[in-house]
Coordinates of N, CA and C in Angstrom, one line a residue:
M295 N 142.6 125.9 70.6 CA 141.3 125.8 71.3 C 141.5 126.5 72.6
S296 N 140.5 127.4 72.9 CA 140.5 128.1 74.2 C 140.4 127.2 75.4
T297 N 140.9 127.7 76.5 CA 140.8 126.9 77.8 C 140.0 127.8 78.8
T298 N 139.8 127.2 79.9 CA 139.1 127.9 81.0 C 140.1 128.3 82.1
D299 N 139.6 129.2 83.0 CA 140.5 129.7 84.1 C 140.8 128.6 85.0
D300 N 141.9 128.8 85.8 CA 142.3 127.8 86.8 C 141.4 127.5 87.9
Y301 N 140.4 128.4 88.1 CA 139.4 128.3 89.2 C 138.1 127.6 88.9
S302 N 138.0 127.1 87.6 CA 136.8 126.4 87.1 C 135.6 127.3 87.2
Q303 N 135.7 128.5 86.8 CA 134.6 129.5 86.8 C 134.1 129.8 85.4
G304 N 134.6 129.0 84.5 CA 134.1 129.2 83.1 C 134.5 130.4 82.3
V305 N 135.6 131.0 82.8 CA 136.2 132.2 82.0 C 137.0 131.6 80.9
S306 N 136.6 132.0 79.7 CA 137.3 131.4 78.5 C 138.6 132.2 78.2
I307 N 139.7 131.4 78.1 CA 141.0 132.0 77.9 C 141.5 131.5 76.5
A308 N 141.9 132.4 75.6 CA 142.4 132.0 74.3 C 143.8 131.4 74.5
T309 N 144.1 130.4 73.6 CA 145.5 129.9 73.6 C 146.2 130.4 72.4
L310 N 147.5 130.1 72.3 CA 148.4 130.6 71.3 C 148.0 130.0 69.9
T311 N 147.3 128.9 69.9 CA 146.9 128.3 68.6 C 145.6 128.8 68.1
D312 N 144.9 129.7 68.9 CA 143.6 130.2 68.4 C 143.9 131.4 67.4
P313 N 143.0 131.6 66.4 CA 143.2 132.7 65.5 C 143.2 134.0 66.2
P314 N 144.0 135.0 65.9 CA 144.1 136.3 66.6 C 142.7 137.0 66.5
D315 N 142.2 137.4 67.6 CA 140.9 138.1 67.7 C 140.8 138.8 69.0
A316 N 141.4 140.0 69.1 CA 141.5 140.8 70.3 C 140.1 141.1 70.9
E317 N 139.1 141.4 70.0 CA 137.8 141.7 70.5 C 137.1 140.6 71.2
T318 N 137.2 139.4 70.6 CA 136.6 138.2 71.2 C 137.3 137.8 72.5
L319 N 138.7 137.9 72.4 CA 139.4 137.6 73.6 C 139.0 138.5 74.8
A320 N 138.9 139.8 74.5 CA 138.6 140.8 75.6 C 137.1 140.6 76.1
K321 N 136.2 140.4 75.1 CA 134.8 140.2 75.5 C 134.6 138.9 76.3
N322 N 135.2 137.8 75.9 CA 135.0 136.6 76.6 C 135.5 136.7 78.1
I323 N 136.6 137.4 78.3 CA 137.1 137.5 79.6 C 136.3 138.5 80.4
A324 N 135.9 139.7 79.8 CA 135.2 140.7 80.5 C 133.8 140.2 80.9
N325 N 133.1 139.6 80.0 CA 131.7 139.1 80.3 C 131.7 138.1 81.4
A326 N 132.7 137.2 81.3 CA 132.7 136.1 82.4 C 133.0 136.6 83.7
I327 N 134.0 137.6 83.8 CA 134.4 138.2 85.1 C 133.3 139.1 85.6
V328 N 132.7 139.9 84.8 CA 131.6 140.8 85.2 C 130.4 140.1 85.8
S329 N 130.0 139.0 85.1 CA 128.9 138.2 85.5 C 129.1 137.6 86.9
R330 N 130.3 137.4 87.3 CA 130.6 136.8 88.6 C 131.0 137.8 89.6
S331 N 130.9 139.1 89.3 CA 131.2 140.1 90.3 C 129.9 140.6 90.9
N332 N 130.0 141.6 91.8 CA 128.8 142.2 92.4 C 128.3 143.3 91.4
L333 N 127.3 143.0 90.7 CA 126.7 143.9 89.7 C 126.0 145.1 90.4
R334 N 126.1 146.3 89.8 CA 125.5 147.4 90.4 C 124.5 148.0 89.5
F335 N 123.3 148.3 90.0 CA 122.2 148.9 89.2 C 121.5 150.0 90.0
A336 N 120.9 150.9 89.2 CA 120.2 152.1 89.9 C 119.0 151.6 90.6
S337 N 118.3 150.5 90.1 CA 117.1 150.1 90.7 C 116.8 148.7 90.2
A338 N 115.7 148.1 90.8 CA 115.3 146.7 90.4 C 114.9 146.7 88.9
S339 N 114.2 147.8 88.5 CA 113.8 147.8 87.1 C 114.9 147.9 86.1
A340 N 116.0 148.7 86.5 CA 117.2 148.8 85.7 C 117.9 147.5 85.6
R341 N 117.9 146.7 86.7 CA 118.5 145.4 86.7 C 117.7 144.4 85.8
T342 N 116.4 144.5 85.8 CA 115.6 143.6 85.0 C 115.8 143.9 83.5
A343 N 115.9 145.2 83.2 CA 116.2 145.6 81.8 C 117.5 145.2 81.3
A344 N 118.5 145.2 82.2 CA 119.9 144.9 81.8 C 120.1 143.4 81.7
L345 N 119.6 142.7 82.6 CA 119.8 141.2 82.7 C 118.7 140.5 81.9
A346 N 118.8 140.5 80.6 CA 117.9 139.8 79.8 C 118.6 139.2 78.6
G347 N 117.9 138.3 78.0 CA 118.5 137.6 76.8 C 119.7 136.8 77.2
V348 N 120.8 137.0 76.4 CA 122.1 136.3 76.7 C 122.7 136.7 78.0
A349 N 122.2 137.9 78.6 CA 122.7 138.3 79.9 C 121.7 138.0 81.0
A350 N 120.8 137.1 80.8 CA 119.9 136.7 81.8 C 120.6 136.3 83.1
P351 N 120.0 136.5 84.3 CA 120.7 136.1 85.5 C 120.8 134.6 85.7
V352 N 121.9 134.2 86.3 CA 122.1 132.8 86.6 C 122.2 132.6 88.1
E353 N 122.0 131.4 88.5 CA 122.1 131.1 90.0 C 123.5 131.5 90.5
G354 N 123.4 132.2 91.7 CA 124.7 132.6 92.3 C 125.1 134.0 92.0
M355 N 124.4 134.6 91.0 CA 124.8 136.0 90.6 C 124.4 137.0 91.7
E356 N 125.3 138.0 91.9 CA 125.1 139.0 93.0 C 124.8 140.3 92.3
S357 N 124.0 141.1 93.0 CA 123.7 142.5 92.5 C 123.5 143.4 93.7
W358 N 123.7 144.7 93.4 CA 123.5 145.8 94.4 C 122.6 146.8 93.8
L359 N 121.5 147.2 94.5 CA 120.6 148.2 94.0 C 120.9 149.5 94.8
Q360 N 121.2 150.5 94.0 CA 121.6 151.8 94.6 C 120.5 152.6 95.2
D361 N 119.3 152.4 94.7 CA 118.2 153.2 95.3 C 117.8 152.8 96.6
V362 N 117.9 151.5 97.0 CA 117.5 151.0 98.3 C 118.7 150.6 99.1
N363 N 119.9 150.6 98.5 CA 121.2 150.2 99.2 C 121.0 148.8 99.8
K364 N 120.7 147.8 98.9 CA 120.6 146.5 99.3 C 121.3 145.5 98.4
K365 N 121.8 144.4 98.9 CA 122.4 143.4 98.1 C 121.6 142.2 97.9
Y366 N 121.7 141.6 96.7 CA 120.8 140.4 96.4 C 121.7 139.3 95.8
V367 N 121.2 138.1 95.9 CA 121.7 136.9 95.2 C 120.6 136.2 94.5
Y368 N 120.9 135.8 93.2 CA 119.9 135.1 92.4 C 119.9 133.7 92.7
D369 N 118.8 133.1 93.2 CA 118.8 131.7 93.6 C 118.4 130.7 92.5
G370 N 118.3 131.2 91.3 CA 117.9 130.4 90.2 C 116.5 130.8 89.7
S371 N 115.7 131.5 90.5 CA 114.4 131.9 90.1 C 114.0 133.3 90.5
I372 N 114.5 133.7 91.7 CA 114.2 135.1 92.2 C 115.5 135.7 92.8
W373 N 115.5 137.0 93.0 CA 116.6 137.7 93.7 C 116.2 137.7 95.2
V374 N 117.2 137.2 96.0 CA 117.0 137.1 97.4 C 117.9 138.1 98.1
E375 N 117.3 138.9 99.0 CA 118.1 139.9 99.7 C 119.1 139.3 100.6
V376 N 120.3 139.8 100.7 CA 121.4 139.3 101.5 C 121.5 140.3 102.7
P377 N 121.1 139.9 103.9 CA 121.2 140.8 105.1 C 122.7 141.3 105.3
L378 N 122.9 142.6 105.5 CA 124.2 143.1 105.7 C 124.5 143.4 107.1
K379 N 123.5 143.3 108.0 CA 123.6 143.5 109.4 C 123.5 142.2 110.2
A380 N 124.2 142.2 111.3 CA 124.2 140.9 112.1 C 122.8 140.7 112.7
K381 N 122.5 139.4 112.8 CA 121.2 139.0 113.4 C 121.4 137.6 114.1
A382 N 121.0 137.5 115.3 CA 121.1 136.2 116.0 C 119.7 135.8 116.5
F383 N 119.5 134.5 116.6 CA 118.2 133.9 116.8 C 118.3 132.7 117.8
A384 N 117.6 132.6 118.8 CA 117.6 131.5 119.7 C 116.2 131.1 120.1
T385 N 116.0 129.8 120.3 CA 114.6 129.3 120.6 C 114.7 128.2 121.7
L386 N 113.6 128.1 122.4 CA 113.5 127.0 123.4 C 112.3 126.2 122.9
T387 N 112.4 124.9 123.0 CA 111.3 124.0 122.6 C 111.0 123.0 123.7
S388 N 111.4 123.3 124.9 CA 111.0 122.6 126.1 C 110.8 123.5 127.3
S389 N 110.0 123.1 128.3 CA 109.7 124.0 129.4 C 111.0 124.3 130.2
T390 N 111.1 125.5 130.7 CA 112.2 125.8 131.6 C 111.8 125.3 133.0
G391 N 112.8 125.5 133.9 CA 112.5 125.2 135.3 C 111.5 126.2 135.9
T392 N 110.9 125.9 137.0 CA 110.0 126.9 137.6 C 110.6 127.5 138.9
T393 N 110.1 128.7 139.2 CA 110.6 129.4 140.3 C 109.6 130.5 140.8
S394 N 109.8 130.9 142.0 CA 109.0 132.1 142.5 C 109.9 133.3 142.6
G395 N 111.2 133.2 142.1 CA 112.1 134.4 142.0 C 112.6 134.5 140.6
E396 N 113.7 135.2 140.4 CA 114.2 135.4 139.0 C 115.1 134.2 138.7
I397 N 115.0 133.7 137.4 CA 115.8 132.6 137.0 C 116.2 132.9 135.5
L398 N 117.2 132.2 135.1 CA 117.6 132.2 133.7 C 116.6 131.2 132.9
T399 N 116.2 131.6 131.8 CA 115.2 130.8 131.0 C 115.9 129.8 130.1
G400 N 117.2 130.0 129.8 CA 117.9 129.2 128.8 C 118.0 129.8 127.5
L401 N 117.3 130.9 127.3 CA 117.4 131.7 126.1 C 118.6 132.6 126.2
S402 N 119.6 132.4 125.4 CA 120.9 133.2 125.5 C 121.5 133.4 124.1
I403 N 122.0 134.6 123.9 CA 122.7 134.8 122.6 C 124.0 135.5 122.9
T404 N 125.1 135.0 122.3 CA 126.4 135.6 122.3 C 126.9 135.9 120.9
M405 N 127.3 137.1 120.7 CA 127.7 137.5 119.3 C 128.7 138.6 119.3
P406 N 129.5 138.8 118.2 CA 130.4 139.9 118.1 C 129.6 141.2 118.0
T407 N 130.0 142.3 118.7 CA 129.3 143.5 118.6 C 130.3 144.7 118.2
K408 N 129.7 145.7 117.7 CA 130.5 146.8 117.2 C 130.4 148.1 118.1
A409 N 131.4 148.9 118.1 CA 131.4 150.1 118.9 C 130.4 151.1 118.2
G410 N 129.6 151.7 119.1 CA 128.7 152.8 118.6 C 127.5 152.2 117.9
T411 N 127.3 150.9 117.9 CA 126.2 150.3 117.2 C 125.1 149.9 118.2
T412 N 123.8 150.2 117.9 CA 122.7 149.8 118.7 C 122.1 148.5 118.3
Y413 N 121.7 147.7 119.3 CA 121.1 146.4 119.0 C 119.7 146.3 119.6
L414 N 118.8 145.8 118.8 CA 117.4 145.6 119.2 C 117.2 144.2 119.7
L415 N 116.7 144.0 120.9 CA 116.6 142.7 121.5 C 115.1 142.5 121.7
Q416 N 114.6 141.3 121.3 CA 113.2 140.9 121.5 C 113.1 139.5 122.0
A417 N 112.3 139.3 123.0 CA 112.0 137.9 123.5 C 110.5 137.7 123.7
S418 N 110.1 136.5 123.5 CA 108.6 136.2 123.7 C 108.5 134.8 124.1
G419 N 107.4 134.5 124.8 CA 107.1 133.1 125.2 C 105.8 133.1 126.0
L420 N 105.4 131.9 126.4 CA 104.2 131.7 127.2 C 104.6 131.6 128.7
L421 N 104.1 132.6 129.5 CA 104.4 132.6 130.9 C 103.2 132.1 131.7
R422 N 103.5 131.2 132.7 CA 102.4 130.6 133.5 C 102.8 130.7 135.0
S423 N 101.8 130.7 135.8 CA 101.9 130.7 137.3 C 100.9 129.8 138.0
T424 N 101.3 129.2 139.1 CA 100.4 128.4 139.9 C 99.5 129.3 140.7
L425 N 99.7 130.6 140.7 CA 98.9 131.6 141.5 C 98.1 132.4 140.6
V426 N 96.8 132.4 140.8 CA 95.9 133.3 140.0 C 96.2 134.7 140.2
N427 N 96.3 135.5 139.1 CA 96.6 136.9 139.1 C 98.0 137.2 139.5
D428 N 98.9 136.2 139.5 CA 100.3 136.4 139.7 C 100.9 137.3 138.6
R429 N 101.9 138.1 139.0 CA 102.6 138.9 138.0 C 104.0 138.3 137.7
I430 N 104.3 138.2 136.4 CA 105.6 137.7 136.0 C 106.3 138.7 135.1
D431 N 107.5 139.0 135.4 CA 108.3 139.9 134.5 C 109.2 139.0 133.6
L432 N 109.2 139.4 132.3 CA 110.0 138.7 131.3 C 111.1 139.8 131.0
L433 N 112.4 139.5 131.3 CA 113.4 140.5 131.3 C 114.6 140.0 130.4
I434 N 115.3 141.0 129.8 CA 116.5 140.8 129.0 C 117.6 141.4 129.7
R435 N 118.7 140.7 129.9 CA 119.9 141.2 130.6 C 121.1 141.0 129.8
R436 N 122.0 142.0 129.9 CA 123.4 141.9 129.3 C 124.3 141.2 130.3
G437 N 124.8 140.1 129.9 CA 125.6 139.3 130.8 C 125.2 137.9 130.8
T438 N 125.7 137.0 131.7 CA 125.4 135.6 131.7 C 124.6 135.2 132.9
T439 N 124.2 136.1 133.8 CA 123.5 135.8 135.0 C 122.3 136.7 135.3
T440 N 121.5 136.4 136.3 CA 120.4 137.3 136.6 C 120.8 138.6 137.2
S441 N 122.1 138.7 137.6 CA 122.6 140.0 138.1 C 123.2 140.9 137.0
G442 N 123.0 140.5 135.8 CA 123.5 141.3 134.7 C 122.7 142.6 134.5
T443 N 123.2 143.5 133.6 CA 122.5 144.7 133.4 C 121.2 144.5 132.6
Q444 N 120.1 145.0 133.2 CA 118.8 144.9 132.5 C 118.8 145.9 131.3
V445 N 118.5 145.3 130.2 CA 118.4 146.2 129.0 C 117.0 146.0 128.3
G446 N 116.2 145.2 128.8 CA 114.8 145.0 128.3 C 113.8 144.6 129.3
G447 N 112.7 145.2 129.3 CA 111.6 144.9 130.2 C 110.4 144.5 129.5
G448 N 109.7 143.4 129.9 CA 108.5 143.0 129.2 C 107.3 143.6 129.7
V449 N 106.2 143.3 129.0 CA 104.9 143.8 129.5 C 104.5 142.9 130.7
L450 N 103.9 143.5 131.7 CA 103.5 142.7 132.9 C 102.1 142.2 132.8
F451 N 101.9 140.9 132.9 CA 100.6 140.3 132.7 C 100.0 139.8 133.9
T452 N 98.7 139.7 134.0 CA 98.0 139.0 135.0 C 97.9 137.6 134.6
K453 N 98.3 136.6 135.4 CA 98.4 135.2 135.0 C 97.1 134.4 135.5
V454 N 96.9 133.4 134.8 CA 95.9 132.4 135.2 C 96.7 131.1 135.5
V455 N 96.1 130.2 136.2 CA 96.8 129.0 136.7 C 97.3 128.1 135.6
S456 N 96.4 127.8 134.6 CA 96.8 126.7 133.7 C 97.2 127.3 132.3
T457 N 96.4 128.2 131.7 CA 96.6 128.6 130.3 C 97.7 129.5 130.2
G458 N 98.0 130.4 131.1 CA 99.1 131.3 131.0 C 98.8 132.5 130.1
E459 N 99.8 133.2 129.8 CA 99.7 134.4 128.9 C 101.0 134.6 128.1
T460 N 100.8 134.9 126.9 CA 102.0 135.2 126.1 C 102.5 136.6 126.4
A461 N 103.8 136.7 126.5 CA 104.5 138.0 126.8 C 105.7 138.2 125.9
S462 N 105.9 139.5 125.7 CA 107.1 139.9 124.9 C 107.9 141.0 125.6
A463 N 109.2 140.8 125.5 CA 110.1 141.8 126.1 C 110.9 142.5 125.0
Y464 N 111.2 143.8 125.1 CA 111.9 144.5 124.2 C 113.0 145.3 124.8
G465 N 114.1 145.5 124.2 CA 115.1 146.4 124.7 C 116.1 146.8 123.6
V466 N 116.8 147.9 123.9 CA 117.9 148.3 123.0 C 119.2 148.4 123.8
D467 N 120.3 148.1 123.2 CA 121.6 148.1 123.9 C 122.7 148.5 123.0
T468 N 123.6 149.3 123.5 CA 124.8 149.7 122.8 C 126.0 149.2 123.6
P469 N 126.4 147.9 123.5 CA 127.4 147.3 124.4 C 128.8 147.7 124.1
G470 N 129.1 148.2 122.9 CA 130.5 148.5 122.5 C 131.1 147.3 121.7
A471 N 132.4 147.5 121.4 CA 133.1 146.5 120.6 C 133.5 145.3 121.5
G472 N 133.5 144.2 120.8 CA 133.9 142.9 121.6 C 132.9 141.8 121.3
T473 N 132.7 140.9 122.3 CA 131.8 139.9 122.2 C 130.8 140.0 123.4
T474 N 129.5 140.1 123.1 CA 128.5 140.4 124.1 C 127.5 139.2 124.2
T475 N 127.1 138.9 125.5 CA 126.1 137.9 125.8 C 124.9 138.6 126.4
W476 N 123.7 138.2 125.9 CA 122.5 138.6 126.5 C 121.7 137.4 126.9
V477 N 121.0 137.5 128.0 CA 120.1 136.4 128.5 C 118.7 136.8 128.8
V478 N 117.8 135.9 128.7 CA 116.4 136.2 129.0 C 116.1 135.6 130.4
T479 N 115.5 136.3 131.3 CA 115.1 135.8 132.6 C 113.6 136.0 132.8
I480 N 113.0 135.3 133.8 CA 111.7 135.5 134.3 C 111.7 135.7 135.8
N481 N 110.9 136.6 136.2 CA 110.8 136.9 137.7 C 109.4 136.9 138.1
G482 N 109.1 135.9 139.1 CA 107.7 135.9 139.6 C 107.6 136.9 140.8
V483 N 106.8 138.0 140.5 CA 106.7 139.0 141.5 C 105.8 138.6 142.7
G484 N 104.9 137.7 142.4 CA 104.0 137.2 143.5 C 104.6 136.0 144.1
S485 N 103.8 135.2 144.8 CA 104.3 134.0 145.5 C 104.1 132.7 144.8
G486 N 103.5 132.8 143.6 CA 103.3 131.6 142.8 C 104.5 131.0 142.2
T487 N 104.5 129.7 141.8 CA 105.6 129.1 141.1 C 105.3 129.4 139.6
V488 N 106.3 130.0 138.9 CA 106.1 130.4 137.6 C 107.1 129.7 136.6
D489 N 106.8 129.7 135.3 CA 107.7 129.2 134.4 C 107.4 129.8 133.0
L490 N 108.4 129.7 132.1 CA 108.3 130.1 130.7 C 108.2 128.7 129.9
T491 N 107.1 128.5 129.3 CA 106.8 127.2 128.7 C 107.1 127.3 127.2
A492 N 107.8 126.4 126.7 CA 108.1 126.3 125.2 C 107.7 125.0 124.7
S493 N 107.3 125.0 123.5 CA 107.0 123.7 122.8 C 107.3 123.8 121.3
A494 N 107.2 122.7 120.6 CA 107.4 122.7 119.2 C 106.3 123.6 118.5
A495 N 105.1 123.6 119.1 CA 104.1 124.4 118.5 C 104.2 125.9 118.8
F496 N 104.7 126.1 120.0 CA 104.8 127.5 120.5 C 106.1 127.7 121.2
P497 N 107.2 127.8 120.5 CA 108.5 128.0 121.1 C 108.7 129.3 121.8
A498 N 109.6 129.4 122.8 CA 110.0 130.7 123.3 C 111.2 131.2 122.4
V499 N 111.1 132.4 122.0 CA 112.0 133.0 121.0 C 112.7 134.2 121.5
F500 N 114.0 134.3 121.1 CA 114.9 135.5 121.5 C 115.7 135.9 120.2
T501 N 115.6 137.1 119.8 CA 116.4 137.6 118.7 C 117.1 138.9 119.0
V502 N 118.3 139.0 118.4 CA 119.0 140.3 118.5 C 119.3 140.8 117.1
D503 N 119.0 142.0 116.8 CA 119.2 142.6 115.5 C 120.1 143.8 115.6
E504 N 121.1 143.9 114.7 CA 121.9 145.1 114.6 C 121.1 146.1 113.9
Q505 N 121.1 147.3 114.5 CA 120.3 148.4 113.9 C 121.2 149.3 113.0

């Protein structure tokens, strides 16, 4: 009677007591191993055509599509794309402190970075001021303090006292190899007391995407 592999992956291994059958032996091993490897197809349509019937995809199966250069994992019902580039995400769900100068908002991302690779940085949130028509800068800096290198500048908005204005900051950075930290700051250009307000309904968000 055949047995399975030592890793409990369902690969059927013939025993010495099984009737000799080289074709069955080779096919059982090959099919089990191939189905657990990263399958390569020219396109999604080629994958659909190949993975049908007894070769239908099963949960956890991996595939690579050569026409779009993307990797996927089958979740039991659909093929889900597997991101191959680094991405980091940070949110705030409570209001930051207020200031009439530049302060850290609490939005910060630290991640490993690669030499020669560009990173897209995006931050957004609700900015408010106690001064009508006050101007607030939403900035992204490389480093851990407000004196860090500015790599992103937001749109400058005219503020109202109570309702505020949503703002987004964008930047690109090529920090080099190592571990890099970016922070989001706000700077009240006028004399009003300003803040970046976050809530469960409208969080302040900061993302970094490897390009």
